[in-house]
Coordinates of C-alpha atoms and ligand atoms in Angstrom, one line a residue:
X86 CA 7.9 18.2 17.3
X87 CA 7.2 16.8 13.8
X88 CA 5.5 20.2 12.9
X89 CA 8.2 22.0 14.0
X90 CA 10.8 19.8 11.8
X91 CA 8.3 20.0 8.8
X92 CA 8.8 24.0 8.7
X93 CA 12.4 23.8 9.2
X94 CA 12.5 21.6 6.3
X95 CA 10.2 23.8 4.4
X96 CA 12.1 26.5 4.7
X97 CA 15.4 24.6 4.2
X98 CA 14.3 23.6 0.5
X99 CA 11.4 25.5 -0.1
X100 CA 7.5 24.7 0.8
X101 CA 6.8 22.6 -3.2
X102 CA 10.0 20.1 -2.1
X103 CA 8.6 18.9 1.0
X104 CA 5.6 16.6 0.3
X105 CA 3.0 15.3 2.6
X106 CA -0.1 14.5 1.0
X107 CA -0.9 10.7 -0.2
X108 CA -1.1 11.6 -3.5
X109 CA 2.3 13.1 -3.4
X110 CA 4.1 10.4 -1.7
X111 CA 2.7 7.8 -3.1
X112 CA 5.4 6.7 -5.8
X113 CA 8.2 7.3 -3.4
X114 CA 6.6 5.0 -0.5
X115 CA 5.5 1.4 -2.3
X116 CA 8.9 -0.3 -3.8
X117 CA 9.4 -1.1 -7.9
X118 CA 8.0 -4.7 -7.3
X119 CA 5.4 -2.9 -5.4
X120 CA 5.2 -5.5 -2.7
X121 CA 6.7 -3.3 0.2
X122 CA 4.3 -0.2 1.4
X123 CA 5.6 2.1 4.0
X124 CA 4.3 5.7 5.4
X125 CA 6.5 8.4 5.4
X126 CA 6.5 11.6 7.6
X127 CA 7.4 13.5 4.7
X128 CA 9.2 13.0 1.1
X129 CA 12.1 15.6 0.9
X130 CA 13.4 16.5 -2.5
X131 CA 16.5 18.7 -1.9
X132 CA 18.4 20.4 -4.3
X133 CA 21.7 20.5 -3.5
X134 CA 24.6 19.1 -1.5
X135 CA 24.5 21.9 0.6
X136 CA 20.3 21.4 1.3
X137 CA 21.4 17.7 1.9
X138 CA 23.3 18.7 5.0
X139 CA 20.5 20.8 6.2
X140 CA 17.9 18.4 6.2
X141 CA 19.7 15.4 7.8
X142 CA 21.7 17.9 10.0
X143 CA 17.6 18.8 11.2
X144 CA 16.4 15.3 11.3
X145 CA 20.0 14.4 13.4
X146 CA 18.7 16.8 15.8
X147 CA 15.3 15.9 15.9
X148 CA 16.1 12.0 16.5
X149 CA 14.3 11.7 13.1
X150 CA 15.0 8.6 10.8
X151 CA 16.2 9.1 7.0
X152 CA 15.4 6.9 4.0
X153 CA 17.8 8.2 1.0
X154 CA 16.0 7.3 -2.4
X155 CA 17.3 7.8 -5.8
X156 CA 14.9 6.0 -8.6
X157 CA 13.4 3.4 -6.4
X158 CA 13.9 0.5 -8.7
X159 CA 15.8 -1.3 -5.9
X160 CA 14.6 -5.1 -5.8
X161 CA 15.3 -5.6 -1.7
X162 CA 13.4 -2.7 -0.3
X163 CA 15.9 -0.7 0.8
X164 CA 14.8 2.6 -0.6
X165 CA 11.1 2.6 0.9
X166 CA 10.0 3.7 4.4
X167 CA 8.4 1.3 7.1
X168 CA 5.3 1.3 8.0
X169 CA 5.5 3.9 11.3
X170 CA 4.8 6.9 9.4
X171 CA 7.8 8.5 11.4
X172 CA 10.8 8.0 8.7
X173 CA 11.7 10.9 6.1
X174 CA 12.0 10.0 2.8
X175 CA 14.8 12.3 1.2
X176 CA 15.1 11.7 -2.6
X177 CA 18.0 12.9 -4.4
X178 CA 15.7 13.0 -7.6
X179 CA 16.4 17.0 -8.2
X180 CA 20.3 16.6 -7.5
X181 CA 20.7 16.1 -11.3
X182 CA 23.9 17.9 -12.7
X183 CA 26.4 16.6 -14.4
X184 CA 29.3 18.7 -13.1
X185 CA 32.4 17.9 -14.9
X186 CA 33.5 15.4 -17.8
X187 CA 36.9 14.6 -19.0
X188 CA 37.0 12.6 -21.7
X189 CA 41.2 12.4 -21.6
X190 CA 41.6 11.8 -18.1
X191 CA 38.3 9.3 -18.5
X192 CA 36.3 10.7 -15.3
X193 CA 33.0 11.8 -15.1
X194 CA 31.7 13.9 -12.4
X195 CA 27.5 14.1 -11.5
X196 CA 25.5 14.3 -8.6
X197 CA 23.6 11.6 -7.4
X198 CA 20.4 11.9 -8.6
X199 CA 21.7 11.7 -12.3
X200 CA 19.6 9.4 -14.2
X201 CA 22.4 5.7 -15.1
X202 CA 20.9 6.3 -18.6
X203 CA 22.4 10.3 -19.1
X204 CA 25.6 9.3 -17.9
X205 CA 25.9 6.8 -20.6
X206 CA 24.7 9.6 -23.0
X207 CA 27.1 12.3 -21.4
X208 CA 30.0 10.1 -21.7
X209 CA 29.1 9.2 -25.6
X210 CA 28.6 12.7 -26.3
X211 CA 32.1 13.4 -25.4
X212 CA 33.3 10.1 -27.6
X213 CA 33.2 7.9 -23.9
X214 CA 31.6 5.0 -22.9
X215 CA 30.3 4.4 -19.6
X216 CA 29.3 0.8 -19.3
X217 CA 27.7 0.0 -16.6
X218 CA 24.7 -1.3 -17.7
X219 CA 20.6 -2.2 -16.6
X220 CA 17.6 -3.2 -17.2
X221 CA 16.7 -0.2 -15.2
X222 CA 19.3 2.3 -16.6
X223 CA 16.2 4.8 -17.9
X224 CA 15.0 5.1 -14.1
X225 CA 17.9 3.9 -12.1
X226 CA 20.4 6.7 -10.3
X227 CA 24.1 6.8 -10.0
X228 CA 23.9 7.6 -6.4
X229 CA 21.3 4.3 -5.9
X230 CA 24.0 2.3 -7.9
X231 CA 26.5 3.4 -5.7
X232 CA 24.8 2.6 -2.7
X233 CA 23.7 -0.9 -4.2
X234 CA 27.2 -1.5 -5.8
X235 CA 25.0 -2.5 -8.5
X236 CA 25.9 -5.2 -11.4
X237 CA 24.2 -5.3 -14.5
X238 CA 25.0 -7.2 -18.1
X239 CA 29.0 -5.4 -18.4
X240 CA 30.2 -6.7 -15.2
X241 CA 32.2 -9.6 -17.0
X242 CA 34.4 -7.1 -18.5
X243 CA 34.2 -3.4 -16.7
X244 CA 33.5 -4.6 -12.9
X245 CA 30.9 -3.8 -10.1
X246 CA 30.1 0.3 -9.9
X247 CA 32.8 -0.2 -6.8
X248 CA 35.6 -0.7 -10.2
X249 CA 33.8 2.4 -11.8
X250 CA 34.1 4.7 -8.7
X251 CA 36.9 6.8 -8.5
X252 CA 35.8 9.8 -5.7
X253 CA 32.6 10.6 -3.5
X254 CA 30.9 13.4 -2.1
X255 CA 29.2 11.9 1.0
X256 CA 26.9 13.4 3.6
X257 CA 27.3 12.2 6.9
X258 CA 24.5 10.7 9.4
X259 CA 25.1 13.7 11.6
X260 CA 25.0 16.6 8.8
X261 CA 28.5 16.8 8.3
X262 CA 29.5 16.7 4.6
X263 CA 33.0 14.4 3.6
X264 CA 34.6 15.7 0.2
X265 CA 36.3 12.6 -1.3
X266 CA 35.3 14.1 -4.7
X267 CA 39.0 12.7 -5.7
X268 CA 39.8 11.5 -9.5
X269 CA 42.8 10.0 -9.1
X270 CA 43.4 6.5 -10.0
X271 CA 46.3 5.7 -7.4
X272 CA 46.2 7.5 -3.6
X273 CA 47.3 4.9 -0.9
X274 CA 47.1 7.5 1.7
X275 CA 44.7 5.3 4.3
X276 CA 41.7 3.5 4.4
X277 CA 39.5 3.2 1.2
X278 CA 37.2 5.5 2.9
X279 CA 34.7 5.6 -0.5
X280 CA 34.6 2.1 -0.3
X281 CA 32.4 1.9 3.2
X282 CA 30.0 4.1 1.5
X283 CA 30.1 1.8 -1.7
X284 CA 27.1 -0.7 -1.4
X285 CA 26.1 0.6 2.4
X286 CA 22.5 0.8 0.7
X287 CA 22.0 4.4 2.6
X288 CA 23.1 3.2 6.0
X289 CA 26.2 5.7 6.8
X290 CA 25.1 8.6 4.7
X291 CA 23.9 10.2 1.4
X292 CA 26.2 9.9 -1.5
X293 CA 25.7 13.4 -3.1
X294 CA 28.5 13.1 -5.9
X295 CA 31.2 11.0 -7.5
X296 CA 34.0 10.7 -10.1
X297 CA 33.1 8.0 -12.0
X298 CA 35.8 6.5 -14.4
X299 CA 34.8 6.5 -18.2
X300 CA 36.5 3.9 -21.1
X301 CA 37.0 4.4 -24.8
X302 CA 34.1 3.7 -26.7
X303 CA 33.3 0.5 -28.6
X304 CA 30.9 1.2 -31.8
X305 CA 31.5 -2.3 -32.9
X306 CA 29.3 -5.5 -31.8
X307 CA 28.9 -8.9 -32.6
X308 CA 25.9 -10.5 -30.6
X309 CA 24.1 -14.1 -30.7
X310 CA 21.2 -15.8 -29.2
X311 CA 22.8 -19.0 -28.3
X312 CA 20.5 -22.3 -27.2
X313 CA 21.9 -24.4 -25.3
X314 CA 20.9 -28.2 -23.4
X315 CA 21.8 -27.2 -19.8
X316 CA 24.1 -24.9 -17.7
X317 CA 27.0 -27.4 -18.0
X318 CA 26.8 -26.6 -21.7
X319 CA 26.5 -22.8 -20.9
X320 CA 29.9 -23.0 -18.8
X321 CA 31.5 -24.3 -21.5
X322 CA 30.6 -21.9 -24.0
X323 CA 31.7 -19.0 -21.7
X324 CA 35.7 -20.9 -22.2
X325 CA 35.1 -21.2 -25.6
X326 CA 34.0 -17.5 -26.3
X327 CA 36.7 -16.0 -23.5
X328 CA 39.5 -18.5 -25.7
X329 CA 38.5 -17.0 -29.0
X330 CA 37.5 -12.8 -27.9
X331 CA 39.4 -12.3 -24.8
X332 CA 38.9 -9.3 -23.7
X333 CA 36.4 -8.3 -26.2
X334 CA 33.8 -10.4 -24.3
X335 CA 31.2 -7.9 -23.2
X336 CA 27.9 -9.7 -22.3
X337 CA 27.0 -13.2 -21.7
X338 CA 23.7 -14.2 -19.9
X339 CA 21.6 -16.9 -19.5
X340 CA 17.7 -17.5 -20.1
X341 CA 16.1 -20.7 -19.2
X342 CA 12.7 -21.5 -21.1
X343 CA 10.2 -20.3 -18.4
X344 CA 11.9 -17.2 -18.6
X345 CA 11.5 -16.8 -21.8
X346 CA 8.2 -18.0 -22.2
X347 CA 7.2 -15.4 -19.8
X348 CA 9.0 -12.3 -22.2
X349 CA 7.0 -14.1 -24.8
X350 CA 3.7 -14.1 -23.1
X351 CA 3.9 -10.5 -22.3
X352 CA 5.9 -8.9 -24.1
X353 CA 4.2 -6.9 -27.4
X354 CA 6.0 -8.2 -30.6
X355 CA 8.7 -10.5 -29.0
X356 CA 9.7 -13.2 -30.9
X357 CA 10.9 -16.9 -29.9
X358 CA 15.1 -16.9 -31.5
X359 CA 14.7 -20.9 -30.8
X360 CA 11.4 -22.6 -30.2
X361 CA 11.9 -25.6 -28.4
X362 CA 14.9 -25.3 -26.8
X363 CA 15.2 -25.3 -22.6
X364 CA 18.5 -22.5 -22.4
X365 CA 19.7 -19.7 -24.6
X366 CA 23.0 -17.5 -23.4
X367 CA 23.0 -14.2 -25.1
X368 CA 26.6 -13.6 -25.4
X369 CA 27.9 -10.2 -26.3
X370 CA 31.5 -9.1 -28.1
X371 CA 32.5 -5.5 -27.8
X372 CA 35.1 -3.6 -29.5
X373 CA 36.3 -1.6 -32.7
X374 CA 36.2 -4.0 -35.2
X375 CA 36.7 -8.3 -36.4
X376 CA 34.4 -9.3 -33.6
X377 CA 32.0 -11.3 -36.2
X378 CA 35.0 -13.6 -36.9
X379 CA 36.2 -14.3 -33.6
X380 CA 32.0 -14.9 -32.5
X381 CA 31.8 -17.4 -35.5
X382 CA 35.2 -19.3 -34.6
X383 CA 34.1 -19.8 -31.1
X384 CA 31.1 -21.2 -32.1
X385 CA 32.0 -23.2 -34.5
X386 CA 34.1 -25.0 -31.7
X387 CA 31.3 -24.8 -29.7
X388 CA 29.2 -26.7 -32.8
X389 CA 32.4 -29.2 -32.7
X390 CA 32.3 -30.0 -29.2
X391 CA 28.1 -30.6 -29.2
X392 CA 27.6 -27.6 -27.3
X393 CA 25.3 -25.8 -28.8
X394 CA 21.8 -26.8 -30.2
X395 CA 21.3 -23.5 -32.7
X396 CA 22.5 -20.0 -33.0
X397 CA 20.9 -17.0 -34.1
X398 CA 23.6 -14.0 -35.0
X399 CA 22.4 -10.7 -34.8
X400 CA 22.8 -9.1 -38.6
X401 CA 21.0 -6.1 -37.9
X402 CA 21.0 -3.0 -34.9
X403 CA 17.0 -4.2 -34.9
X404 CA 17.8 -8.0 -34.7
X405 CA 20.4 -7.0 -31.7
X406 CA 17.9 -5.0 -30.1
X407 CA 15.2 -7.7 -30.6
X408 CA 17.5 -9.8 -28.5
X409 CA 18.6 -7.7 -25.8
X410 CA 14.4 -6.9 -25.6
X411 CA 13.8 -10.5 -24.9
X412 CA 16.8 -10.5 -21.8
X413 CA 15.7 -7.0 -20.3
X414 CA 12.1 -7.8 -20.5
X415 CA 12.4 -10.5 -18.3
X416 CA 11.8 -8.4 -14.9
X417 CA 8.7 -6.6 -16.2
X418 CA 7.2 -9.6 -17.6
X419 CA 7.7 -12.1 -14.5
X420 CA 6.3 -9.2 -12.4
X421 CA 3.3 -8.5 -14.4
X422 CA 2.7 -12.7 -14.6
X423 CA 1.9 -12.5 -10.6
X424 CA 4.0 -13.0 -7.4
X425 CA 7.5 -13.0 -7.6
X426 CA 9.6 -14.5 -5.2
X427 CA 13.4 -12.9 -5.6
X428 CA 16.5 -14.7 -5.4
X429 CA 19.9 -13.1 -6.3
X430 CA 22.5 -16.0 -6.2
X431 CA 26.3 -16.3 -6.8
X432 CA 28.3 -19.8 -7.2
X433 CA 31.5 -20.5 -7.7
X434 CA 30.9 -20.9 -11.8
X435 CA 32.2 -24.3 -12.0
X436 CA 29.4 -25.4 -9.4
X437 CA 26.4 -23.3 -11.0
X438 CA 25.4 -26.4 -13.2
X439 CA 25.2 -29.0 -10.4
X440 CA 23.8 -26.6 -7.9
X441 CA 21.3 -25.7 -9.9
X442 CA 20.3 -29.8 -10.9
X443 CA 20.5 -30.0 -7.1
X444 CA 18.0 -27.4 -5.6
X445 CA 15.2 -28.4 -8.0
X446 CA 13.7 -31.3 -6.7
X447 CA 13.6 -29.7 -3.1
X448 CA 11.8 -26.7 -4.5
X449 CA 9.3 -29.1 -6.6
X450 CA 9.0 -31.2 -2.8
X451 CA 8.1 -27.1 -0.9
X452 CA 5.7 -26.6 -3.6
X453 CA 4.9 -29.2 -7.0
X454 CA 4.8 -26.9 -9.9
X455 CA 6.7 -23.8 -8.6
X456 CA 8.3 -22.5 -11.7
X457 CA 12.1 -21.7 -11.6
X458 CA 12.4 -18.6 -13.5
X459 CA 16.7 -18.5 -13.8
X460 CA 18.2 -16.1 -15.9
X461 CA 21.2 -13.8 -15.3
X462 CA 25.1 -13.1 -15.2
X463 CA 26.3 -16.6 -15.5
X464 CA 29.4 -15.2 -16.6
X465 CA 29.7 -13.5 -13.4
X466 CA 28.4 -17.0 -11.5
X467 CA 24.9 -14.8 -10.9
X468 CA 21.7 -16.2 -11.3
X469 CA 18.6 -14.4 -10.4
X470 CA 16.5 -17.8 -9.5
X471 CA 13.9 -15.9 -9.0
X472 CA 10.2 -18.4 -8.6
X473 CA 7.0 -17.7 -10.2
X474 CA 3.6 -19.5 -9.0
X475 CA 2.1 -22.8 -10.6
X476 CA 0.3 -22.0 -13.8
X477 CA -2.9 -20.9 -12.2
X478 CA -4.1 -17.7 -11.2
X479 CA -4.5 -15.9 -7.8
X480 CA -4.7 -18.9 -5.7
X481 CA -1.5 -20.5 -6.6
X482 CA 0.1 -17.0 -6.1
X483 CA -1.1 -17.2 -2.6
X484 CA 0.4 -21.1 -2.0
X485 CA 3.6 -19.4 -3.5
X486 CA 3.5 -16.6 -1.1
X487 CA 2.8 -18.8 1.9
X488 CA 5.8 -21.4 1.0
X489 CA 8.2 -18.2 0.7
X490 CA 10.0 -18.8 3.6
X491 CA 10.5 -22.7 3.1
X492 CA 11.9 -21.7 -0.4
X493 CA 14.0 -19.2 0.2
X494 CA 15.7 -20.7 3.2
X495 CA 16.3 -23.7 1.3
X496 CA 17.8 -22.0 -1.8
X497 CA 20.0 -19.8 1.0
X498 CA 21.2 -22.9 3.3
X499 CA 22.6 -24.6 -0.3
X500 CA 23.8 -21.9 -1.7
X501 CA 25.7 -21.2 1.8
X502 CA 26.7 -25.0 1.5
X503 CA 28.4 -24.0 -1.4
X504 CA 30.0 -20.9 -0.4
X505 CA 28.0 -18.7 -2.6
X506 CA 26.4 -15.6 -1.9
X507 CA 22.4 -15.1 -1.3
X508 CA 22.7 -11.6 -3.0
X509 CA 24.9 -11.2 -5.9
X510 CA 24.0 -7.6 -6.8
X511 CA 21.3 -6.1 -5.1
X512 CA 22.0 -5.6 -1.8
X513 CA 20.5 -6.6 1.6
X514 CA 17.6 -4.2 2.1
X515 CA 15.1 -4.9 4.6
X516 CA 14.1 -8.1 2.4
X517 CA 17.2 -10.0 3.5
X518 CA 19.0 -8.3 6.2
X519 CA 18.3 -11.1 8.7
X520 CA 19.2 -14.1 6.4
X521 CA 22.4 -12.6 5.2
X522 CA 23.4 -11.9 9.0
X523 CA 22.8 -15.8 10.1
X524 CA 25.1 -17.0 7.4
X525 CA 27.6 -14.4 8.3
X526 CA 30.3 -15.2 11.1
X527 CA 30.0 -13.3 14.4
X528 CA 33.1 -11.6 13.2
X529 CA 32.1 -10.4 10.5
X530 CA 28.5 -9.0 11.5
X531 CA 30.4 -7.5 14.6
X532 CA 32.9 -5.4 12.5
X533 CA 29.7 -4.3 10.2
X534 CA 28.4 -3.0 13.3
X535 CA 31.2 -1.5 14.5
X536 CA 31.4 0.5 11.4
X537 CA 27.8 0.8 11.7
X538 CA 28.0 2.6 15.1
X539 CA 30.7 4.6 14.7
X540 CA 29.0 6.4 11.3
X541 CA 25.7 6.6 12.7
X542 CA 25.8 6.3 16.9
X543 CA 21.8 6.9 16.9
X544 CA 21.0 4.7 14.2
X545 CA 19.3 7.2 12.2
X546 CA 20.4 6.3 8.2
X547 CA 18.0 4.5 7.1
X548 CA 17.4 2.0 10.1
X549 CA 16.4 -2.1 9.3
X550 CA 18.5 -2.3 5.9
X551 CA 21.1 -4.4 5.2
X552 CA 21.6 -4.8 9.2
X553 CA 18.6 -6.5 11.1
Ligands
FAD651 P1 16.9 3.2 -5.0 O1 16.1 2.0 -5.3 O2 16.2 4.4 -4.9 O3 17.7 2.8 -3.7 C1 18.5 1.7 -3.5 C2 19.2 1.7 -2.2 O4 20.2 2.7 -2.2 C3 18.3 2.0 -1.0 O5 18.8 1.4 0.1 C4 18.5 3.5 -0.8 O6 18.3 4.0 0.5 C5 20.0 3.7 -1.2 N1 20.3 5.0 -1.9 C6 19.8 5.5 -3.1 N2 20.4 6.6 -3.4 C7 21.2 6.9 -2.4 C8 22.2 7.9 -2.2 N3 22.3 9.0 -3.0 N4 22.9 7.9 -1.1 C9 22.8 6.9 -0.2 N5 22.0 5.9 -0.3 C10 21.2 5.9 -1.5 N6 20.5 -4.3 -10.1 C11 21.7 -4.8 -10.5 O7 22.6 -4.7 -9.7 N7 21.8 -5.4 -11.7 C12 20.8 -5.5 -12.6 O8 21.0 -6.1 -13.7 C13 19.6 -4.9 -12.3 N8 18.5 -5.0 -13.1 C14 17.3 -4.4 -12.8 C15 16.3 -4.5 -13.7 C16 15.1 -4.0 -13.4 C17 13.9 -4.0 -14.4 C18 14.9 -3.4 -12.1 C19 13.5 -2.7 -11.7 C20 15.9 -3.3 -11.2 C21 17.1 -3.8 -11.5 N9 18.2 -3.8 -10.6 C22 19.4 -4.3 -11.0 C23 18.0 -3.2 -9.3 C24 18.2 -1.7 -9.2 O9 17.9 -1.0 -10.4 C25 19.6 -1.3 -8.7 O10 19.7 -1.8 -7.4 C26 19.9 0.2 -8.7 O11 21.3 0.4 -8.4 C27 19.1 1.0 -7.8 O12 19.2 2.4 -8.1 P2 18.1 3.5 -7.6 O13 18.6 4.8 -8.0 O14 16.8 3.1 -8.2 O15 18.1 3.2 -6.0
MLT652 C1 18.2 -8.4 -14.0 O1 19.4 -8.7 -14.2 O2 17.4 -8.5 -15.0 C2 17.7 -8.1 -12.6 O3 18.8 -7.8 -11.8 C3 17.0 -9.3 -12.1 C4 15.7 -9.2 -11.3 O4 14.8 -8.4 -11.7 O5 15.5 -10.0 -10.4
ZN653 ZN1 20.8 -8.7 -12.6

């Protein structure tokens, strides 16, 4: 049967697209923090919408399971096969074109496969910005942002990729293919179907296009490394910057010190802004032009007010780049430190400072010396509070990995106290599928299903993401 599929799908999208061997598979089966292995049948790389609907139309019929997979860089496993060897991989890594760009309307059309990174260049080449905006952006595809509803560091001002999305082009669980390829800004003419394909993380189909929505560009910049004591202090600063640059407020995140030390440990030529101090926000004004002066009068108030310890301004492109280095390297670094234990948090902001004071203690009482490595959107509410091991090599990494569970599920039952969110931006995947659906109300996890079942009846897309 499998055989029999295999040639189908060989002859679908030719015999060099459909990989089998180890050696071939291998990047597309183990996940970015590579701590999820799978097996996969086969990796399919089609090449166009039109070999899309083939292949799953083949594996519909065959009862075979898909796994859609555009850069793997996913954080929740979503994007990697299990381990039965009997799921089909299909990456949209050929599907690269960028189809149509307009700068005066502002939309963008590419396929999915497009790398996040060349549809920030196309849209600058034609005097656009779009900007959304990753630490993974050089690897990272639209159609995985898409599927993720990813965030990133311009969420403050531009929104979720949901805000960014104007049309799909979606292929459906059972080979049909839905154009929704629309770019208009206003059509109330029914359900928002593009928005149940909008962070479904692969479960309903295979985003193989979309109108994305571009904004006029802003060459100017006025950046800072800001230290701070504490969160409290952080929350503050984000009302005295939003006061002073309205909407010219781009970026603002936070970096606690064992975040940063960890940029600074491995990290080639990084460079401590503020030795000595426990929090730094990186705060980010965007625009045309007069952003240094509305920066300095915020925080000069901020000064006033004994917010802020020290400030470093960017006066250079290097100097700015310097900085952003030491907040985007944060991923790589923790991962290449050891085991990483993931968490993806939202809080009402005005309750980030004392949740955070308040989970501590319990996290030091699962396991004494567990380093909280928080960082992230804290002008979104988002923290990534994401644990590192004790200092101490291999076999603390294993007391970390064997206290996972306690930790997480005390970080999710407070942040569920507190009517946050336990993922913020990267989804459910198969890493938290079951926790989200225990916090969720019956209602709620019996309309996803609904929509669930009426997409995909045989429960074919992608099975064991983002619904248990
Ligand atoms: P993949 O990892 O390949 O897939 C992700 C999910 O989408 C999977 O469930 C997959 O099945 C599905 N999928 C992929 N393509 C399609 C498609 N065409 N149709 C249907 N389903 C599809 N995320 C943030 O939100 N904000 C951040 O700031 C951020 N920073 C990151 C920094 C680093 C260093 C890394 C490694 C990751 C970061 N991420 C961040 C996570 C990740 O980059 C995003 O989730 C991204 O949107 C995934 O895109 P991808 O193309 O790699 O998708
Ligand atoms: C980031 O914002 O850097 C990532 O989303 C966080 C992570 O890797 O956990
Ligand atoms: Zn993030």
């Amino acid at each position: 049967m499998s055989d029999d599929l295999l040639e189908h799908l060989r002859a679908t999208v030719g015999g060099e697209h459909v990989l089998v061997d180890d050696a071939d598979v291998a990047a597309y089966v183990v996940d970015w923090t590579g701590s999820y292995a799978g097996r996969a049948l086969a990796v399919v790389r089609p090449g166009s919408t039109a070999e899309v609907a083939a292949v799953v139309s083949a594996c519909h019929d065959a009862g075979v399971a898909i796994v859609p997979q555009g850069g793997n860089t996913g954080l929740v496993a979503g994007g990697v096969p299990d381990a039965s060897g009997s799921q089909v991989v299909l990456s949209l890594g050929r599907m690269r074109a960028i189809r149509d760009i307009d700068p005066v309307a502002g939309t963008i059309t590419v396929e999915a496969g497009v790398v996040l990174a060349d549809v920030q260049a196309a849209a600058a080449g034609a005097g656009r910005l779009f900007p959304m905006s990753l630490g993974s952006e050089g690897s990272c595809t639209i159609g995985g942002n898409l599927s993720t509803n990813a965030g990133g560091t311009a969420v403050l001002r531009y929104g979720m990729t949901r805000e960014l999305a104007l049309g799909l082009e979606v292929v459906l669980p059972d080979g049909r293919v839905w154009d929704g390829l629309r770019a208009l800004r206003k059509d109330n003419t029914g359900y928002s179907l593009r928005n149940v394909f909008i962070g479904a993380e692969g479960t309903l189909g295979i985003i193989t296009a979309a109108v994305m929505r571009l904004f006029p560009p802003t060459p100017a910049r006025a950046t800072a490394w800001v230290s701070v004591a504490d969160v409290t202090s952080a929350v503050a600063l984000l009302g005295l910057v939003q006061a002073h640059a309205g909407a010219h407020l781009a970026t603002f995140e936070i970096i606690n010190r064992a975040a940063l030390d960890l940029v600074l440990t491995h990290q080639p030529g990084a460079h401590d802004p503020a030795p000595g101090t426990d929090w730094a926000v990186l705060v980010e004004l965007a625009g045309t032009a007069g952003l240094d002066a509305s920066l300095e009068a915020a925080l000069g108030d901020a000064v006033e007010q004994g917010l802020v310890e020290d400030a470093a301004v960017a006066g250079s492109p290097a100097q700015r780049s310097a900085l952003w280095a030491l907040r985007e390297g944060i991923s790589e670094a923790q991962k290449v430190e050891g085991a990483t234990l993931k968490h993806d948090v939202t809080l009402p902001i005005t309750d980030l400072a004392a949740w955070t004071a308040r989970i501590a203690p319990t996290l030091e009482a699962i396991l004494p010396g567990v380093r909280l490595v928080t960082y992230g959107h804290v002008g979104d509410g988002n923290l990534h509070f994401n644990l590192s091991a004790p200092v101490g090599g291999i076999a603390s990494d294993d007391a970390l990995r064997a206290a996972a569970g306690e930790l997480s599920t005390a970080i999710y039952d407070s942040v569920a106290e507190a009517s946050g969110s336990i993922s913020a931006e990267h989804g459910l995947g198969s890493t938290k599928a079951a926790a989200a659906a225990s916090y969720k109300s019956d209602v709620e996890v019996d309309l996803m299903r609904t929509i669930k079942d009426a997409l995909d009846p045989q429960g074919l897309m992608n099975p064991g993401t983002l619904l248990p």
